[in-house]
CSV table of C-alpha atoms in Angstrom, one decimal:
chain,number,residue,atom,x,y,z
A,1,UNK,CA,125.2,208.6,154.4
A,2,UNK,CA,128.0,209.2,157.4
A,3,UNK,CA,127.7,207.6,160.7
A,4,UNK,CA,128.9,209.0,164.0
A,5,UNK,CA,130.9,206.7,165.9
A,6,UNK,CA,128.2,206.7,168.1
A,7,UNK,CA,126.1,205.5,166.6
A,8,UNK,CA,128.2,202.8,164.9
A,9,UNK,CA,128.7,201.5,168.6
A,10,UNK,CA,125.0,201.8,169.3
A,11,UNK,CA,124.6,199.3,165.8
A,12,UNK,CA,127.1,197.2,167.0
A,13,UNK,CA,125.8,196.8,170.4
A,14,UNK,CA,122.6,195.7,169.0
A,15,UNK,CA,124.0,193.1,167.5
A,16,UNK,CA,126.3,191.8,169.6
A,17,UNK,CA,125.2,192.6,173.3
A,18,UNK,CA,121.8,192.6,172.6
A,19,UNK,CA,120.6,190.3,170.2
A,20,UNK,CA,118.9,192.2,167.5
A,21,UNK,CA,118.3,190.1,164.9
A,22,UNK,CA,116.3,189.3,161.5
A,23,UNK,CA,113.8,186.9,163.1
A,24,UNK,CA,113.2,185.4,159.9
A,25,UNK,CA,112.6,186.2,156.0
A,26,UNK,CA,109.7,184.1,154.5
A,27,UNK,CA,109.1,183.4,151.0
A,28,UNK,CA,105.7,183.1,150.2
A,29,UNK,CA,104.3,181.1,147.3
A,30,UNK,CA,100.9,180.7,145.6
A,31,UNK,CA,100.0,177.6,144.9
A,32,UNK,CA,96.6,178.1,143.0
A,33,UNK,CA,98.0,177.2,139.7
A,34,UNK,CA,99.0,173.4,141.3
A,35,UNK,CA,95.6,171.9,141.5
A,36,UNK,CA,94.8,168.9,139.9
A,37,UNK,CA,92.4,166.3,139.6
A,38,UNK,CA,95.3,163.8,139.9
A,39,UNK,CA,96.7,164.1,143.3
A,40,UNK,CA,99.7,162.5,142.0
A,41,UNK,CA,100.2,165.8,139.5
A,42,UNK,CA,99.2,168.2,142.3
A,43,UNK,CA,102.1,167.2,144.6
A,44,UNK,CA,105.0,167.2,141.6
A,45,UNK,CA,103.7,170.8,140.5
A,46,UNK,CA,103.7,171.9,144.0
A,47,UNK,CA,107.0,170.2,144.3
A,48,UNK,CA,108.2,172.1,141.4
A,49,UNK,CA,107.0,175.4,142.0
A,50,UNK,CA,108.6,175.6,145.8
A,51,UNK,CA,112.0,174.7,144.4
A,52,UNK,CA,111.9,176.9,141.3
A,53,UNK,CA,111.0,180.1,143.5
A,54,UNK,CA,112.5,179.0,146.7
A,55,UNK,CA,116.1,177.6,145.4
A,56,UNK,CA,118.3,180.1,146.3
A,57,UNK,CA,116.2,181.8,149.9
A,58,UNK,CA,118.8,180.2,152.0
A,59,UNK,CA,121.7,180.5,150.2
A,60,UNK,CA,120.4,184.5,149.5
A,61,UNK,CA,119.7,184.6,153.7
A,62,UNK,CA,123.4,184.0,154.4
A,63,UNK,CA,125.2,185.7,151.7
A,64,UNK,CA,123.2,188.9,153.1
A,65,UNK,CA,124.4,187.8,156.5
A,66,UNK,CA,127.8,187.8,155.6
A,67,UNK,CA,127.7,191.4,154.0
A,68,UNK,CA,125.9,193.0,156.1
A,69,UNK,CA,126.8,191.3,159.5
A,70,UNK,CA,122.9,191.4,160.4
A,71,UNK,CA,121.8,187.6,161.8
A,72,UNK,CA,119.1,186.7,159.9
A,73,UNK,CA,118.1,183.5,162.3
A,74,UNK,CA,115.5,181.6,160.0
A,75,UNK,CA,114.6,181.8,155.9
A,76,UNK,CA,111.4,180.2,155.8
A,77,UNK,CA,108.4,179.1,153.2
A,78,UNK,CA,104.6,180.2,153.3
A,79,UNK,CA,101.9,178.9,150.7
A,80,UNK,CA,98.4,179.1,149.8
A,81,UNK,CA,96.4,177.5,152.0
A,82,UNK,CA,96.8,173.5,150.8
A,83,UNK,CA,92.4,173.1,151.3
A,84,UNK,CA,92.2,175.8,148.4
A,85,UNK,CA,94.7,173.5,146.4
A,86,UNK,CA,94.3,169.8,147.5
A,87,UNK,CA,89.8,170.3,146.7
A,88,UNK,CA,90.8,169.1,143.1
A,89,UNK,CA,92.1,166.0,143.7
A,90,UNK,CA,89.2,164.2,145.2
A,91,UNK,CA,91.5,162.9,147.4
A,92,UNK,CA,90.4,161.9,151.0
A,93,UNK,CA,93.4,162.7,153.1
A,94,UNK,CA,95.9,165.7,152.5
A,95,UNK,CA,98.6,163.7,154.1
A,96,UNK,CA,100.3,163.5,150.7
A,97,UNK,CA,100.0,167.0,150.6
A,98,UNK,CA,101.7,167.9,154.1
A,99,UNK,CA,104.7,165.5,153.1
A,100,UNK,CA,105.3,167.0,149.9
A,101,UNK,CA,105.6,170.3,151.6
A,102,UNK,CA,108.5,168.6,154.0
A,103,UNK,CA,110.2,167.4,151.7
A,104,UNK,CA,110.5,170.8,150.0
A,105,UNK,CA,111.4,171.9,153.3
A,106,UNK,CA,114.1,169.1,154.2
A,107,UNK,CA,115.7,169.6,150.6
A,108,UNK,CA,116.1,173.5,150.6
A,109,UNK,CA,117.3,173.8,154.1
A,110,UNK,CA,114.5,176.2,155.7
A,111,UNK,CA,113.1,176.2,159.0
A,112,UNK,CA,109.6,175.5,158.8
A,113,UNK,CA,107.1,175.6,155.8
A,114,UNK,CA,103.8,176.9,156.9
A,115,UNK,CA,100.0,176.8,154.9
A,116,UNK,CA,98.9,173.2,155.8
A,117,UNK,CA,96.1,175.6,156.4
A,118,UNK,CA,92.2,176.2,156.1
A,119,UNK,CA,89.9,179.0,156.1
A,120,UNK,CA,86.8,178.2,158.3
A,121,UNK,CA,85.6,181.4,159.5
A,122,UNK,CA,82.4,181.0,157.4
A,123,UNK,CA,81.7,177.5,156.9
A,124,UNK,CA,83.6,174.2,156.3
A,125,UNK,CA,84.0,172.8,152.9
A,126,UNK,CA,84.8,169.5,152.5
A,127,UNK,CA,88.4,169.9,151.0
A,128,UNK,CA,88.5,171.9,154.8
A,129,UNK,CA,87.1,169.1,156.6
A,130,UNK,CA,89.4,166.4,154.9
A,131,UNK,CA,92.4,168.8,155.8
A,132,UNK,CA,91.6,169.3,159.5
A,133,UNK,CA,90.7,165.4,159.6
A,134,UNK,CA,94.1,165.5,158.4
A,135,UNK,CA,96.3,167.3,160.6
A,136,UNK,CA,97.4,165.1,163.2
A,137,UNK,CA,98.6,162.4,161.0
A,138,UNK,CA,100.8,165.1,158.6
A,139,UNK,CA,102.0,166.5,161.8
A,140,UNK,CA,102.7,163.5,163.5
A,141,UNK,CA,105.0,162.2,160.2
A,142,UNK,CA,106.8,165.5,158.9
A,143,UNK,CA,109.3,167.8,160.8
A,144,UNK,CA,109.1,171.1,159.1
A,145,UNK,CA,105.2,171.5,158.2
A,146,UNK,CA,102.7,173.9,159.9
A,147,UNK,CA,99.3,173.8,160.3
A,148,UNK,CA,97.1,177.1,160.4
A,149,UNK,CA,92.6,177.4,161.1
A,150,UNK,CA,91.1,180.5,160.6
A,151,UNK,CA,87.8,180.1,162.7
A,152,UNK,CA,87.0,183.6,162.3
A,153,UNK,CA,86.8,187.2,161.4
A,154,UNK,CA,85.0,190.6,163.0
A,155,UNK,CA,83.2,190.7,159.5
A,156,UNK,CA,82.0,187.4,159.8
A,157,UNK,CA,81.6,185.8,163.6
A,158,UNK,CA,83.4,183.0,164.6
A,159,UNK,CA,82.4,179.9,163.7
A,160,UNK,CA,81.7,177.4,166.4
A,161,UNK,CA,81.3,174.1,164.4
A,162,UNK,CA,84.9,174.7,163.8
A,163,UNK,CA,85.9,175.6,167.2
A,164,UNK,CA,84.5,172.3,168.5
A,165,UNK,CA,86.4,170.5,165.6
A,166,UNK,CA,89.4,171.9,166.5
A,167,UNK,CA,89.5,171.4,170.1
A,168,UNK,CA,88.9,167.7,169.1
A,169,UNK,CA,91.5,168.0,166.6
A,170,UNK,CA,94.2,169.6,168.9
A,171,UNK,CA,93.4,166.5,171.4
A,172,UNK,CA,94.2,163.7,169.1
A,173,UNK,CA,96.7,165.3,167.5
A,174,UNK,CA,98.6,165.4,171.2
A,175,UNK,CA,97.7,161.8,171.3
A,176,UNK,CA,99.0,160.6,168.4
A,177,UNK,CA,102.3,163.2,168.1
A,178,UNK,CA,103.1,162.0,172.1
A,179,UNK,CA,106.4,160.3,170.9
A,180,UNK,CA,107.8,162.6,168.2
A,181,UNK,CA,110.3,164.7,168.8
A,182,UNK,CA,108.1,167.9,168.9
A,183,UNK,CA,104.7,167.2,169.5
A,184,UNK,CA,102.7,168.1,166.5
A,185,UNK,CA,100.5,170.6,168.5
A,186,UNK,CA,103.3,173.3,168.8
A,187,UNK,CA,103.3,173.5,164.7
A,188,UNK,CA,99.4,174.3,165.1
A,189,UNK,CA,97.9,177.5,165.4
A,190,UNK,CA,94.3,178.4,165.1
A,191,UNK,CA,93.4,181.9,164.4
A,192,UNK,CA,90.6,184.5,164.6
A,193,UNK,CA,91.6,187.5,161.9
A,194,UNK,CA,94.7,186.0,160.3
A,195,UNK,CA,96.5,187.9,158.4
A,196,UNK,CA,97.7,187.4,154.6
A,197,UNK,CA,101.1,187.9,154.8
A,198,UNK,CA,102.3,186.9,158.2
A,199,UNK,CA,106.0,185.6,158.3
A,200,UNK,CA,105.9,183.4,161.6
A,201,UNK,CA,105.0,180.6,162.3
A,202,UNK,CA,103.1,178.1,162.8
A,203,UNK,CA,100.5,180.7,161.3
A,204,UNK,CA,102.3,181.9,158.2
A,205,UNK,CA,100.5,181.1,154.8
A,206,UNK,CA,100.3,182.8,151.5
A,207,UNK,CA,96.7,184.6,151.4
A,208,UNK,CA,94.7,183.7,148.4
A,209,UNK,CA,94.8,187.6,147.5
A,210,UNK,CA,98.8,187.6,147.7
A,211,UNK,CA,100.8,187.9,144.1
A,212,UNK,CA,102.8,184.4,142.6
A,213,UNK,CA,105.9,184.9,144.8
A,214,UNK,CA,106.9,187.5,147.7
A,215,UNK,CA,109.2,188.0,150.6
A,216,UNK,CA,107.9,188.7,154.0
A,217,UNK,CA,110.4,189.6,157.1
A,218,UNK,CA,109.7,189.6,160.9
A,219,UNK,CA,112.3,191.7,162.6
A,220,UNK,CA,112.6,191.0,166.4
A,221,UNK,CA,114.7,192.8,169.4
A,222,UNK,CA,113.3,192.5,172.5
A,223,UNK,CA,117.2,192.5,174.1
A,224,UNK,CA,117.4,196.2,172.3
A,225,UNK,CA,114.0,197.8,173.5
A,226,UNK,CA,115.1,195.7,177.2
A,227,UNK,CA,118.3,197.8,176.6
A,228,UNK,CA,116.2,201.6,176.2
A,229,UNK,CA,114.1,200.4,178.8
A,230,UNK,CA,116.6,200.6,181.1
A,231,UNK,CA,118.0,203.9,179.6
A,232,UNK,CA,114.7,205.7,180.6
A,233,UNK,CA,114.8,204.0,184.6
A,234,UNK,CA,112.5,205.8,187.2
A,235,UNK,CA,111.7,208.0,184.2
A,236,UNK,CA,108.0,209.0,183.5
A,237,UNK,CA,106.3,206.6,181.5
A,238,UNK,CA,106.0,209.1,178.7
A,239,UNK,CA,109.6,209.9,178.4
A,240,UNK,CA,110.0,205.9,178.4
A,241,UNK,CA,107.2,205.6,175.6
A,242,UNK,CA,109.4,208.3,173.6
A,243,UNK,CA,112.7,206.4,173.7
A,244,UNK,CA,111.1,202.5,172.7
A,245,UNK,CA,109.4,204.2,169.9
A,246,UNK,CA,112.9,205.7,168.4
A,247,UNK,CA,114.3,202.3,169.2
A,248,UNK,CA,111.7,200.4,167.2
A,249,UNK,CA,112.3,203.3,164.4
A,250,UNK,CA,115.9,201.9,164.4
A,251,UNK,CA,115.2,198.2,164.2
A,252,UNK,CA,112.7,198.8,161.7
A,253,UNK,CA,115.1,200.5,159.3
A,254,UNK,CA,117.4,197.5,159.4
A,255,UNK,CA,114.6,195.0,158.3
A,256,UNK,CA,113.3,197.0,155.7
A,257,UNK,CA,117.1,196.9,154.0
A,258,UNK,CA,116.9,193.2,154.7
A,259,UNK,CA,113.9,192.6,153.0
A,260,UNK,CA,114.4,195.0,149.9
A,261,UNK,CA,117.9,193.0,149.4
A,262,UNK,CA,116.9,190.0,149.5
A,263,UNK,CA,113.4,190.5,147.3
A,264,UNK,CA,115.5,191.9,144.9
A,265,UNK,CA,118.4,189.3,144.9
A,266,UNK,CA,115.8,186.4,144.7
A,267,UNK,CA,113.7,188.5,141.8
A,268,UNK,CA,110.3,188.3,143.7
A,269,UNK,CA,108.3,191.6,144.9
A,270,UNK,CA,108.9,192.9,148.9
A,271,UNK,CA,105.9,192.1,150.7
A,272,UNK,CA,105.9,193.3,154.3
A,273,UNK,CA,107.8,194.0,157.6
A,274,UNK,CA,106.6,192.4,160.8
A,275,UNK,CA,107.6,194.6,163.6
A,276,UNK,CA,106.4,192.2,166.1
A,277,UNK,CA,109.0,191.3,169.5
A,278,UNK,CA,109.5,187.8,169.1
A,279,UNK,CA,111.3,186.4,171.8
A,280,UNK,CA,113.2,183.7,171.9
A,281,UNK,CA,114.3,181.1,175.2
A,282,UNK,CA,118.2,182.7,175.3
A,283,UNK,CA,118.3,184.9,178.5
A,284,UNK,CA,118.4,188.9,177.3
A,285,UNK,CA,115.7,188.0,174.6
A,286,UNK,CA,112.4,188.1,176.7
A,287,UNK,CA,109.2,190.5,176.4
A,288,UNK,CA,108.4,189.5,179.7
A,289,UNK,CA,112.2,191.2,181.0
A,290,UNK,CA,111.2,194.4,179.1
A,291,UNK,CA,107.9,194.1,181.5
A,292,UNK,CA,109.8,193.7,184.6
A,293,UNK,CA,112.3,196.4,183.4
A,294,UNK,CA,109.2,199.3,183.0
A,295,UNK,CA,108.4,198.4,186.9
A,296,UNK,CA,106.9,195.5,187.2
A,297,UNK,CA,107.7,192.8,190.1
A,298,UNK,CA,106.8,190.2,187.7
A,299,UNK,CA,105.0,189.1,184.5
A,300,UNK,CA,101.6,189.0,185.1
A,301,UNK,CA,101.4,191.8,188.3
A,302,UNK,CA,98.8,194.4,188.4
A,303,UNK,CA,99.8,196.7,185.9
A,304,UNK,CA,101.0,193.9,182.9
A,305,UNK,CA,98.2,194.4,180.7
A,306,UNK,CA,98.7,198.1,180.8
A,307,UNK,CA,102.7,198.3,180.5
A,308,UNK,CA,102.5,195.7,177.5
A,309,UNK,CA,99.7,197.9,175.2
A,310,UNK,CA,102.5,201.1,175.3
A,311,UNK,CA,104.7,198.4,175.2
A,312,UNK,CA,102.9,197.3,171.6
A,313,UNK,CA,102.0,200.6,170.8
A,314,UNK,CA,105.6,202.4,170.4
A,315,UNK,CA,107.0,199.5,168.5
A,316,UNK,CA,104.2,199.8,166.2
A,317,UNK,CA,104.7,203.8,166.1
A,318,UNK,CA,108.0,203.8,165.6
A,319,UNK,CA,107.9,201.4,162.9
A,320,UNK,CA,105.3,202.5,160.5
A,321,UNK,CA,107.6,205.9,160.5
A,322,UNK,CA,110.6,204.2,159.0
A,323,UNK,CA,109.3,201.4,156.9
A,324,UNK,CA,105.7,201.6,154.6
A,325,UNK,CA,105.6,197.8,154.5
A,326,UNK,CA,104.7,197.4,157.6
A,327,UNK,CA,102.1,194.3,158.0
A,328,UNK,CA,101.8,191.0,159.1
A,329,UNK,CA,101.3,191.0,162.9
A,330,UNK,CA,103.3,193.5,164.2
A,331,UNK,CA,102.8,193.4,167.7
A,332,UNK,CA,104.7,191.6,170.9
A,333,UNK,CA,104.2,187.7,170.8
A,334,UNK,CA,104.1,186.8,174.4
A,335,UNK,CA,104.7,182.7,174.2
A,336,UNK,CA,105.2,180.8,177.3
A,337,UNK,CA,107.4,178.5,176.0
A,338,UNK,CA,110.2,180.9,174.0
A,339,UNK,CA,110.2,183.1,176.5
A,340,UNK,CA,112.5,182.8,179.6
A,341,UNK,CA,111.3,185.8,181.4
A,342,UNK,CA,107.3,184.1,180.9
A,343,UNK,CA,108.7,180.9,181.7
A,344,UNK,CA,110.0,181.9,185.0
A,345,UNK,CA,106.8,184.0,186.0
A,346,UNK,CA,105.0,180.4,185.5
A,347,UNK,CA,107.4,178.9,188.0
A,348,UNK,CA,107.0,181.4,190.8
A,349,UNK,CA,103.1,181.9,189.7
A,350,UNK,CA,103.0,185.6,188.7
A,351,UNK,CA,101.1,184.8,185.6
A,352,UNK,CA,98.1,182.5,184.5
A,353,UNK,CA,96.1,181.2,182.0
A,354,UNK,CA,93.5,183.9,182.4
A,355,UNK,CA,95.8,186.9,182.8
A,356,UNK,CA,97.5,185.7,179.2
A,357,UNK,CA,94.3,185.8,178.3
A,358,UNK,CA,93.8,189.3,179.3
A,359,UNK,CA,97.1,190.8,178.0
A,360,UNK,CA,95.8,189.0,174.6
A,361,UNK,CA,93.8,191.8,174.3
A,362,UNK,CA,96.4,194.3,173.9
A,363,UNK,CA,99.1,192.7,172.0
A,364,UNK,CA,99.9,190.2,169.0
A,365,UNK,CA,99.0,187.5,168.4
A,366,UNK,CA,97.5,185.6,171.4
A,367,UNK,CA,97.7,182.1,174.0
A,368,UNK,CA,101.2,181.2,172.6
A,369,UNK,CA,102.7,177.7,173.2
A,370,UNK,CA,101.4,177.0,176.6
A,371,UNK,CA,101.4,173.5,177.7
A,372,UNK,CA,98.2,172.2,179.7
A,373,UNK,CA,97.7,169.2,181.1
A,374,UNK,CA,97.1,165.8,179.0
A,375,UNK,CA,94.2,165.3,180.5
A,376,UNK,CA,92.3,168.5,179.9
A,377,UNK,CA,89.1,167.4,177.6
A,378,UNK,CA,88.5,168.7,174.3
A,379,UNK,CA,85.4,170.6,174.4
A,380,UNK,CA,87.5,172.8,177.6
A,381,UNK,CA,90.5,173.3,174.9
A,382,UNK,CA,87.5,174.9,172.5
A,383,UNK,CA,85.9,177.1,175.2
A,384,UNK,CA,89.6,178.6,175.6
A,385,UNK,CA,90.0,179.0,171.7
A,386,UNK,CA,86.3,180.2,172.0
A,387,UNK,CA,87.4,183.3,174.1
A,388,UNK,CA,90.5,184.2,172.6
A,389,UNK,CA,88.4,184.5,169.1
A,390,UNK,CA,85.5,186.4,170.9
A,391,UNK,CA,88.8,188.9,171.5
A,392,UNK,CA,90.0,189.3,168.6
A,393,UNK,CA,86.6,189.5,167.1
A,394,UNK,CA,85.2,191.8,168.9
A,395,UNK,CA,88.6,194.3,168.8
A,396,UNK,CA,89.1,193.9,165.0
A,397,UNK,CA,92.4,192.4,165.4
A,398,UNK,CA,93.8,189.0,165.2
A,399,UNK,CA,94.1,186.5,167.9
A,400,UNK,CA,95.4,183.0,167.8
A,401,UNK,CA,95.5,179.7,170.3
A,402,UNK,CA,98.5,177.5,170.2
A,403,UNK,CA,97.7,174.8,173.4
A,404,UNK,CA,99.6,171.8,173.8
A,405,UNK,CA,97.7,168.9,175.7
A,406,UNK,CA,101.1,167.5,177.6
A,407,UNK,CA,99.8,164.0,177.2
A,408,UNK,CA,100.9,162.2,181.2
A,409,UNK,CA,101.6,165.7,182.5
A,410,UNK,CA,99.6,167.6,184.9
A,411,UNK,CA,99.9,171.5,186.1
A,412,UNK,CA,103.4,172.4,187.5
A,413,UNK,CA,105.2,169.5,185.3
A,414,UNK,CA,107.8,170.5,183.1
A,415,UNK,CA,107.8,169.4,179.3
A,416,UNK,CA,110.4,170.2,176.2
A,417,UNK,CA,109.7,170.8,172.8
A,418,UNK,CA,113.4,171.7,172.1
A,419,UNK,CA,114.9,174.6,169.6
A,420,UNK,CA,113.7,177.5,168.9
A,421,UNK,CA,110.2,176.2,170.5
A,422,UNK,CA,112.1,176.1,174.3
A,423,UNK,CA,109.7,174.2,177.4
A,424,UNK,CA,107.9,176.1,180.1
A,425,UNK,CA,105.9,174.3,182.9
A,426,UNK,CA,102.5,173.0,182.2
A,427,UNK,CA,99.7,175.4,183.4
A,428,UNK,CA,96.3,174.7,185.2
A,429,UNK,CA,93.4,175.1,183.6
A,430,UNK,CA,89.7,175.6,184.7
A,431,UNK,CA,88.3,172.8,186.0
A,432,UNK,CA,85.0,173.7,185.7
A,433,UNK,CA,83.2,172.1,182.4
A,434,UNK,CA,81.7,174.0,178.9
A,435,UNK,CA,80.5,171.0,176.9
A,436,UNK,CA,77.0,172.3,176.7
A,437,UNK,CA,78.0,175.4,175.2
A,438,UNK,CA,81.0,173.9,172.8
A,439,UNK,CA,78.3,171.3,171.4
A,440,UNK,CA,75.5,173.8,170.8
A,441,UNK,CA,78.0,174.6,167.6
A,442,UNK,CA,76.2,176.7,165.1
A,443,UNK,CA,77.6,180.5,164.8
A,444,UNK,CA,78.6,183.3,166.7
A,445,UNK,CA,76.9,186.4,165.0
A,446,UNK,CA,79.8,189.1,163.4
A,447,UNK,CA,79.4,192.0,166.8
A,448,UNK,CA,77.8,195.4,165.8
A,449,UNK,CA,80.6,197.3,164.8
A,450,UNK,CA,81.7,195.0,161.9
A,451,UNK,CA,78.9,196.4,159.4
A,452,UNK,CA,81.3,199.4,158.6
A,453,UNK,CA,80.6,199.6,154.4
């Protein structure tokens, strides 16, 4: 194949003007062979099985870096979730579990390690209870471990025992994470609809349905669609449409050479391409610019919810035409705290709680690292989670709640979670109460539309 130098610039541009880059390439890993009766056994098989499989996923990242010149900017690790595994043992806390999975993590140089997970959408086992009773403590003592809930599908409701569990769970696990150096909450994510074979975290985990070993890639480049955005100025939204879909057609082709390369290289199949715009808290990296770019006087003006679906739509369009892996979420990620352009539309009070909420409803995955205050009680951090599921429910597509309580801090405050993760400002909340409904628990019914057979 022959390249203009045109388009060579254009490539190079990407790169290096405006940071196009591999988000990150997960390896994910089934675990189900690693049950045990003896807890003891579980952990050194799980131990084993991560570093067979995963032994070379950093080393294989930056050799590909090197020859290609694309950044690949974190190789990361996904398993089954650890409740499907850790049920075996008997065992009456997972922490053992979680710091196993760290210590994987620590010793083969990746980001994060995600699938200190449960699925809940149904009912709660009690290998899911002891996990979620769990979670604050194995987030509270490891760096690199995530936690996922899946609370519920369109096929099957949402369950509401769980909700209310969760919003408890998210509250102590604040508490207890208050002096850590990120506060175990932003490695939690709790999800209506997850997906299998999501690379990012904190909600990546290897589905149960998954083969032994696969890699997974989110490609992200919000800097390059900001860049075609402003291409297509005063142009009709149509036109505008046009060129971010050939954009995304671009970026997509580079992850999907990514991905084959290093599946091949580390012997395991290619699983999928996540086309979602992940921003990060670098300036020129931000969804929320892109917004302002289409016409917008801020994040979160009259108009948001409307620019960000075509916004979602063309990168989706564009990408299922150059890649047929695509999967995972593939979407635009719109978190508050690793995103300067949402960041700053906190600060000058543009955007809110509820008008995240509504643009949830057109784009992946959902209310993404946002601070709230410390004080905010649990059953009001479940009636949140409660409508963000009811979303993604009811639209057949996943949603997901990532809250930090900001234990001493109230609405305006800034806090820091460092990294990759960024800080934003802590943002109001309702103040008016749903404990009645959050303690009625029980089951909300799957809507109409999912009896599709």
């Amino acid at each position: 194949m022959i390249f203009s130098p045109v388009e060579i610039e254009e490539t190079v541009n990407m790169f290096m003007r405006q940071k196009l880059d591999v988000r990150c390439i997960t390896m994910g890993i089934s675990l189900l062979d690693c049950a045990d009766s003896d807890a003891k056994k579980a952990n050194q098989k799980i131990y084993d099985k991560i570093m067979r499989y995963a032994g070379k996923l950093v080393r294989v990242g930056q050799d590909i870096e090197k020859e290609y010149g694309v950044p690949i900017i974190n190789k990361r690790i996904s398993v089954t979730p650890i409740a499907l595994v850790a049920g075996a043992s008997g065992e009456k806390s997972y922490v053992e579990y979680c710091r196993t999975l760290d210590k994987c993590a620590k010793e083969l140089g990746v980001n994060f390690i995600g699938g200190f997970s449960a699925l809940v959408q149904k009912g709660i086992t009690p290998a899911d209870r002891i996990l979620i009773d769990s979670i604050p403590e194995a987030l509270a003592t490891t760096n690199f471990v995530c936690s996922s809930i899946n609370v519920g599908t369109t096929k099957n409701g949402i369950n509401m025992d769980a909700v209310k569990l969760m919003g408890e769970t998210i509250k102590k696990t604040a508490e207890v994470s208050r002096n850590c150096e990120i506060n175990g909450c932003a490695k939690l994510v709790v999800f209506t609809n997850a997906p299998e074979d999501n690379p990012f975290m904190a909600g990546a985990f290897h589905g149960p349905g998954e083969g032994d070993a696969v890699i997974n890639v989110g490609v992200s480049g919000p800097g390059v669609i900001l860049a075609a955005a402003r291409e297509y100025k005063g142009r009709p939204i149509n036109e505008l449409a046009d060129g971010i879909k050939k954009m995304a057609f671009k970026i997509t082709r580079m992850g999907q050479m990514v991905g084959t390369e290093a599946a091949k290289r580390l012997g395991v199949n290619f699983g999928i391409l996540d086309l979602s715009l992940a921003p990060t808290p670098e300036v020129g990296d931000s969804v929320a610019r892109i917004l302002e770019e289409i016409g917008l006087e801020g994040a979160g003006a009259p108009g948001t919810t409307a620019a960000l679906a075509m916004l979602t739509d063309m990168v989706k369009k564009g990408g299922v035409m150059a890649s047929t892996n695509v999967g995972g979420l593939s979407g635009a990620f719109i978190p508050v705290s690793e995103d300067e352009g949402m960041i700053n539309a906190v600060k000058q009070h543009s955007i809110t709680l509820e008008k995240l909420e509504a643009m949830t409803c057109v784009c992946s995955v959902g209310l993404d690292m946002i601070a709230i205050p410390g004080d905010t009680p649990a059953t009001t951090i479940s009636g949140i989670m409660a409508d963000e599921m009811a979303i993604g429910m009811v639209n057949n597509k996943t949603t997901a709640v990532r809250l930090i309580p900001a234990p001493g801090k109230k609405a305006g405050e800034w806090v820091e979670f460092g990294g990759l993760l960024g800080g934003c400002p802590v943002i109001d909340v309702n103040k008016f109460g749903c404990a009645d409904f959050i303690n009625r628990g029980g089951r909300i019914p799957a809507p109409i539309h999912s009896f599709r057979n």
